[in-house]
Each structure stands twice: as structure tokens, then as C-alpha cells.
mmCIF file of C-alpha atoms in Angstrom:
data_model
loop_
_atom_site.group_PDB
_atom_site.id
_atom_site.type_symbol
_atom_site.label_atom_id
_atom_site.label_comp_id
_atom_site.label_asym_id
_atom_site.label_seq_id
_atom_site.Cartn_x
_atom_site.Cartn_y
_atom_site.Cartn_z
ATOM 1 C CA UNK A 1 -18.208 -0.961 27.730
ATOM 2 C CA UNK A 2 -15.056 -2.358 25.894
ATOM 3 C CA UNK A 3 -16.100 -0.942 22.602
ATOM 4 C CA UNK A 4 -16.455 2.517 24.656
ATOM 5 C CA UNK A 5 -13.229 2.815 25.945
ATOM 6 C CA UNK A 6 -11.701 1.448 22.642
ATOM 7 C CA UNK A 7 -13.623 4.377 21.013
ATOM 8 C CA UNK A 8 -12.516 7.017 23.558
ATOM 9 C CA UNK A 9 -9.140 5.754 22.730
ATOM 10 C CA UNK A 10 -9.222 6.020 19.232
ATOM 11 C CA UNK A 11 -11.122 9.917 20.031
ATOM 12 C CA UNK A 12 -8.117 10.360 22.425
ATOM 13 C CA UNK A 13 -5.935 9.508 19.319
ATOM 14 C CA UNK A 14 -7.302 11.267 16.700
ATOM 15 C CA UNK A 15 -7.686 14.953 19.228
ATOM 16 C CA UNK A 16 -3.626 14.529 20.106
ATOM 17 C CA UNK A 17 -2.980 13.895 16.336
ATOM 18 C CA UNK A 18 -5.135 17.215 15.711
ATOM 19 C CA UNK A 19 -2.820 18.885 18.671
ATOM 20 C CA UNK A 20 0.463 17.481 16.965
ATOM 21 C CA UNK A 21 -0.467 18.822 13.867
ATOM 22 C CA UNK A 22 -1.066 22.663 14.495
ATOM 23 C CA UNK A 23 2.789 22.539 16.189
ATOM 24 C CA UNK A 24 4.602 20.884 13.259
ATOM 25 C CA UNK A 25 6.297 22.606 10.569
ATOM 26 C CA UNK A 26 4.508 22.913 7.145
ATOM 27 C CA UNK A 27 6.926 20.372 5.794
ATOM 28 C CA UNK A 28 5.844 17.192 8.185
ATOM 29 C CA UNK A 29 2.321 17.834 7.740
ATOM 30 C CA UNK A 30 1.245 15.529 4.842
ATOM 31 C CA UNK A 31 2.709 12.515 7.237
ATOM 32 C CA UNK A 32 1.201 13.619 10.508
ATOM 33 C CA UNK A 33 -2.098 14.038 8.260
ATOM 34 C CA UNK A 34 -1.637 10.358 7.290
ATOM 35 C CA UNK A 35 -0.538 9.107 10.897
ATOM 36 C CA UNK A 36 -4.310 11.327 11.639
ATOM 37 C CA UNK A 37 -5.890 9.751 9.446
ATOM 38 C CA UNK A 38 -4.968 6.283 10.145
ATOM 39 C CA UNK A 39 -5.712 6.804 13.792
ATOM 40 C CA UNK A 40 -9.359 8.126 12.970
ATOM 41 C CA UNK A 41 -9.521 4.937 10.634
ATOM 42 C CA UNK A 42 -8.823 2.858 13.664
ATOM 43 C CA UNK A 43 -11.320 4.273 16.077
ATOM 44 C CA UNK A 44 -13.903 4.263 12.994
ATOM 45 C CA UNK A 45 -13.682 -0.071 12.354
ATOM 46 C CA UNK A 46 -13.295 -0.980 15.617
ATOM 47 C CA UNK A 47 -16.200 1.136 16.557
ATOM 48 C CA UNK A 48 -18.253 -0.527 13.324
ATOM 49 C CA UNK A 49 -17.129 -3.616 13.718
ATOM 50 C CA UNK A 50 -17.572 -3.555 17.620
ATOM 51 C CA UNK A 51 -14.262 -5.412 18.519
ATOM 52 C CA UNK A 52 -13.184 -6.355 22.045
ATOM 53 C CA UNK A 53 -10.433 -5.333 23.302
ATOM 54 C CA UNK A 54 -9.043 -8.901 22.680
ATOM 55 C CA UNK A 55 -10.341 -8.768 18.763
ATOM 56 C CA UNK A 56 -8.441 -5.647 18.776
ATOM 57 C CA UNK A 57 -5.204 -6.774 20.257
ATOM 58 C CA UNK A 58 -4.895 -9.459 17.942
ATOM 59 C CA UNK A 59 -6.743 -8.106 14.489
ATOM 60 C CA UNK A 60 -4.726 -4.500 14.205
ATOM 61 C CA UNK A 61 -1.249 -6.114 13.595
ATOM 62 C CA UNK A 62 -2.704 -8.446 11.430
ATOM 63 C CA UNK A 63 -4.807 -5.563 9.601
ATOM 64 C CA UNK A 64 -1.717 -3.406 9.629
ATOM 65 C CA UNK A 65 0.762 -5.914 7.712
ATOM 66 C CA UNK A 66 -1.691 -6.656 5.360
ATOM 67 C CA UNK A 67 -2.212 -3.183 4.165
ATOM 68 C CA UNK A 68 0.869 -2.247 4.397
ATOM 69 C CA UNK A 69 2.197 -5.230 2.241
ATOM 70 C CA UNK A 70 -0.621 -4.082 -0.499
ATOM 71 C CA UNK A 71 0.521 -0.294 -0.554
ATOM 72 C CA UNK A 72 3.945 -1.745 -1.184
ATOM 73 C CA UNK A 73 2.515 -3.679 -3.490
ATOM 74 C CA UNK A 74 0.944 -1.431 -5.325
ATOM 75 C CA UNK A 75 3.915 1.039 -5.367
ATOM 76 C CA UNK A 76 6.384 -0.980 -6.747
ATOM 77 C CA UNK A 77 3.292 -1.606 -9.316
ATOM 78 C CA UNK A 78 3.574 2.373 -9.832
ATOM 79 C CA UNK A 79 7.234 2.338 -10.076
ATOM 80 C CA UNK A 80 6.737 0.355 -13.118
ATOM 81 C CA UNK A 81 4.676 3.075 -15.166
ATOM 82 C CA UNK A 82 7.162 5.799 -14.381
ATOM 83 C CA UNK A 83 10.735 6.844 -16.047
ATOM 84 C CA UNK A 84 13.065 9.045 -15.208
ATOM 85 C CA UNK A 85 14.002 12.185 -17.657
ATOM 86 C CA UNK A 86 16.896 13.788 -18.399
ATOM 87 C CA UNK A 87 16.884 16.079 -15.253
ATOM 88 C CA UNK A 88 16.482 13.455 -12.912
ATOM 89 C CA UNK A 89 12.638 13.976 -12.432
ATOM 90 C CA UNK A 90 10.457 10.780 -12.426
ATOM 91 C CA UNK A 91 7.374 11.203 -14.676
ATOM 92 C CA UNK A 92 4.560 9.044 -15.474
ATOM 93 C CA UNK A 93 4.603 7.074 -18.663
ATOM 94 C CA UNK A 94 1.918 8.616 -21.220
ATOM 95 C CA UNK A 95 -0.330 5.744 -23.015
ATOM 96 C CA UNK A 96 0.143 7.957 -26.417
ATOM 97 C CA UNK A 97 3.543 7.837 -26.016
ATOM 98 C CA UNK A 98 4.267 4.340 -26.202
ATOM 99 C CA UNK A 99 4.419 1.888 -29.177
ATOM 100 C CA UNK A 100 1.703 -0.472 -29.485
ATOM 101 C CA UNK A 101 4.328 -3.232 -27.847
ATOM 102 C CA UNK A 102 4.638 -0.945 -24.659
ATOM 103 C CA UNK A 103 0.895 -0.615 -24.558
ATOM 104 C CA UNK A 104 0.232 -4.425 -24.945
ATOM 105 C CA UNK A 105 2.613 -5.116 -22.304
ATOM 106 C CA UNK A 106 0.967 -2.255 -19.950
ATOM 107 C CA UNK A 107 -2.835 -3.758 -20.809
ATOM 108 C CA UNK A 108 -0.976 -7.482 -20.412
ATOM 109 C CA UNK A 109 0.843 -6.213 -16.553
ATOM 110 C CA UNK A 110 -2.423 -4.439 -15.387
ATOM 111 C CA UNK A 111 -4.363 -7.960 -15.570
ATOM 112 C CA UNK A 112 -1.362 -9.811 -13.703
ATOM 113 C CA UNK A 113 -1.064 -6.726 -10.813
ATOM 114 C CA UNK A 114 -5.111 -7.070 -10.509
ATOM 115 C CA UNK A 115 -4.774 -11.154 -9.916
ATOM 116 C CA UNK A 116 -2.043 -10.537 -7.584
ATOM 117 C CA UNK A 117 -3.886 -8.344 -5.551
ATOM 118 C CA UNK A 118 -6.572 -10.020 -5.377
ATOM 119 C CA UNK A 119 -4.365 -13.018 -4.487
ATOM 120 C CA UNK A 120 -3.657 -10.821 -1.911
ATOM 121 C CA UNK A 121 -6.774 -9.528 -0.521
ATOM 122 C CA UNK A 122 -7.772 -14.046 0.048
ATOM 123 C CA UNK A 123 -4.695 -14.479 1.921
ATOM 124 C CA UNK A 124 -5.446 -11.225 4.255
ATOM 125 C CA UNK A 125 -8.991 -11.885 4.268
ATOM 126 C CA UNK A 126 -8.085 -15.926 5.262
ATOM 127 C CA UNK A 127 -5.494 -14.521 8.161
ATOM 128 C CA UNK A 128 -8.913 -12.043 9.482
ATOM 129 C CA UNK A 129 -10.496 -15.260 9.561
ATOM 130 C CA UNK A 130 -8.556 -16.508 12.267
ATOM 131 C CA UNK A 131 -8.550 -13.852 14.378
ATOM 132 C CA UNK A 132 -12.249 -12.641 14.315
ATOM 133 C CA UNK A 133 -15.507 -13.891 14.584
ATOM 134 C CA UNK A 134 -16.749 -14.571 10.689
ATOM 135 C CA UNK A 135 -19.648 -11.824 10.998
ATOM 136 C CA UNK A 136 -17.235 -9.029 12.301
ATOM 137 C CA UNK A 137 -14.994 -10.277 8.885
ATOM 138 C CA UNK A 138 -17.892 -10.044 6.474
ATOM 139 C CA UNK A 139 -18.306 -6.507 8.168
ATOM 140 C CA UNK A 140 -15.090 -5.070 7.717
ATOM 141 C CA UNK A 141 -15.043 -4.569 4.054
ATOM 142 C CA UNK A 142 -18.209 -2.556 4.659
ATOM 143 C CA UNK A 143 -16.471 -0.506 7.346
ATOM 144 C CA UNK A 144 -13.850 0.358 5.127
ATOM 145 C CA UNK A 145 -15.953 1.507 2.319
ATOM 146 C CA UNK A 146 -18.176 3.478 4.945
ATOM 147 C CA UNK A 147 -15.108 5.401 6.113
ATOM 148 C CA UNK A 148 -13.757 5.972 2.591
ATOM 149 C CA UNK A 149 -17.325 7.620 1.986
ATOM 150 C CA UNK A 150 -16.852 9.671 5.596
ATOM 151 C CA UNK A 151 -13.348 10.752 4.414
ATOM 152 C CA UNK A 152 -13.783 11.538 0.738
ATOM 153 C CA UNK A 153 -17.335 13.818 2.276
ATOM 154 C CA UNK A 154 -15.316 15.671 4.576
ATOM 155 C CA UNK A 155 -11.916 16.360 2.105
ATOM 156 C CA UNK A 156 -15.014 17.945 -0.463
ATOM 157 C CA UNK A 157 -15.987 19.768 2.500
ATOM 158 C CA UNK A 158 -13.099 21.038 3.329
ATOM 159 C CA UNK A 159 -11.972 21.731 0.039
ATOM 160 C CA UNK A 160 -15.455 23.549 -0.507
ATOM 161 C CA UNK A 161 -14.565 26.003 3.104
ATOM 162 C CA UNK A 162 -11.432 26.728 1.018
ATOM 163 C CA UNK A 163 -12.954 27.917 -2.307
ATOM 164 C CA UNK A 164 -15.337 30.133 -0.298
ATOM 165 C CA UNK A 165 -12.437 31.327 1.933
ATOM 166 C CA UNK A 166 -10.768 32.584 -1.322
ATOM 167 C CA UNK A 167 -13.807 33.708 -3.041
ATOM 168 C CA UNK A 168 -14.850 36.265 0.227
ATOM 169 C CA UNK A 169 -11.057 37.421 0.244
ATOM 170 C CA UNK A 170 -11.555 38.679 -3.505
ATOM 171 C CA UNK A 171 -14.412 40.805 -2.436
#
């Protein structure tokens, strides 16, 4: 019954996000789309992972801090592989560009980022420990694959509507 309402939330969520997102302006769409998406995301793990309410309360915030301290992580890691031209405009640094220092260094930084996330992704998955049964932890990075798959499925689909959208507007 818990899981239900917890999944009628997360429905209630994801249909207001839906609403929110037909009345914005073109140029706050890619964040309601990720505020969307996140809320779906929600609703999908708690759903697989059939939390309580209780699991819930305490698990999100947890959940939340450690992903967001990995996508900072991994931006600054971006930062890193960028420069900024002569116009101002920040481009990515081109492997055939560099010297074979530059690229030693890059091959030398990707192996330290990778042991640092993973450093990460023990301390996050040690925290889920605490706050959720061990079964519902060893289910989670399942969940997340499963709605990577779901996601990934319906951006081809959409993207496939699209093509045929423009294709019948040629004809």
C-alpha cells in the first residue's frame, strides 16, 4: 500500500512536471526536462526497489548528495579537458592536438578521475548501507541501469516520431 501511494506520488510528479513544461518558455525547457526527468527517476527506484515510506524519507537525501557530489565531480573533471579561445568560447581539447606530454598527462588524469570515482561510488554505496535493507542496496544499481535502458528507449523513440514528422512534411 506504501509503495502505491509512493508510486502515485512520483505519477503525480512526473504528470505536473509534463503540465509545467508545455507553459514554460522555450528557453527553461532543458531544466524543467531535467527536474522531469529526475522526478520520473524517483517514482521508477522506489517503485523497483519497493521502499517504504520510511526507506524513502531517509534514502532520497542521501541518494541525492551523492549524485550530486559525482556530477560535480565529474564536471570539474570536464573543466579540465576544455580551454578557452580567443573569442571567449570554451572548446574541448582535441587528442591530435596535443604534444605527446599533454596526452600522457590526459591518459595519466583519466586513471586518477576513474579511482576517485570509484572511491566515490564505496563511500555512497557504504552511506546506502545504513539506511536500507542490504537486498534493496544490491538492487539499486540494477534499478538504475533498468531506467537508463527505459530512458535511452524512449529518447530513440522520440527522436524516431521526429524524423518521420519531418520526412511526411517533405511529401
Amino acid at each position: 500500500m506504501k509503495t502505491l501511494k509512493i508510486g502515485l506520488l512520483g505519477l503525480i510528479l512526473f504528470l505536473s512536471g509534463i503540465l509545467a513544461h508545455a507553459q514554460l518558455p522555450p528557453e527553461d525547457v532543458p531544466k524543467d526536462r531535467r527536474k522531469e526527468i529526475e522526478a520520473h527517476k524517483v517514482a521508477f527506484i522506489t517503485s523497483q526497489l519497493k521502499l517504504t515510506s520510511e526507506e524513502a524519507q531517509v534514502f532520497w537525501p542521501v541518494y541525492n548528495e551523492c549524485q550530486e557530489n559525482m556530477h560535480n565531480f565529474r564536471k570539474e573533471n570536464r573543466k579540465k579537458h576544455e580551454r578557452k579561445d580567443a573569442d571567449g568560447t570554451t572548446t574541448r581539447v582535441k587528442i591530435d592536438e596535443m604534444s605527446d606530454e599533454e596526452a600522457a598527462a590526459m591518459v595519466d588524469n583519466h586513471i586518477i578521475f576513474q579511482q576517485k570515482e570509484l572511491d566515490m561510488k564505496k563511500e555512497c554505496l557504504a552511506l546506502y548501507k545504513e539506511v536500507l535493507p542490504i537486498k534493496k542496496v544490491a538492487k539499486l544499481h540494477q534499478a538504475e541501469r533498468k531506467f537508463r535502458q527505459q530512458l535511452l528507449r524512449r529518447i530513440n523513440n522520440s527522436d524516431k516520431l521526429q524524423q518521420r514528422g519531418k520526412t511526411q512534411k517533405r511529401r
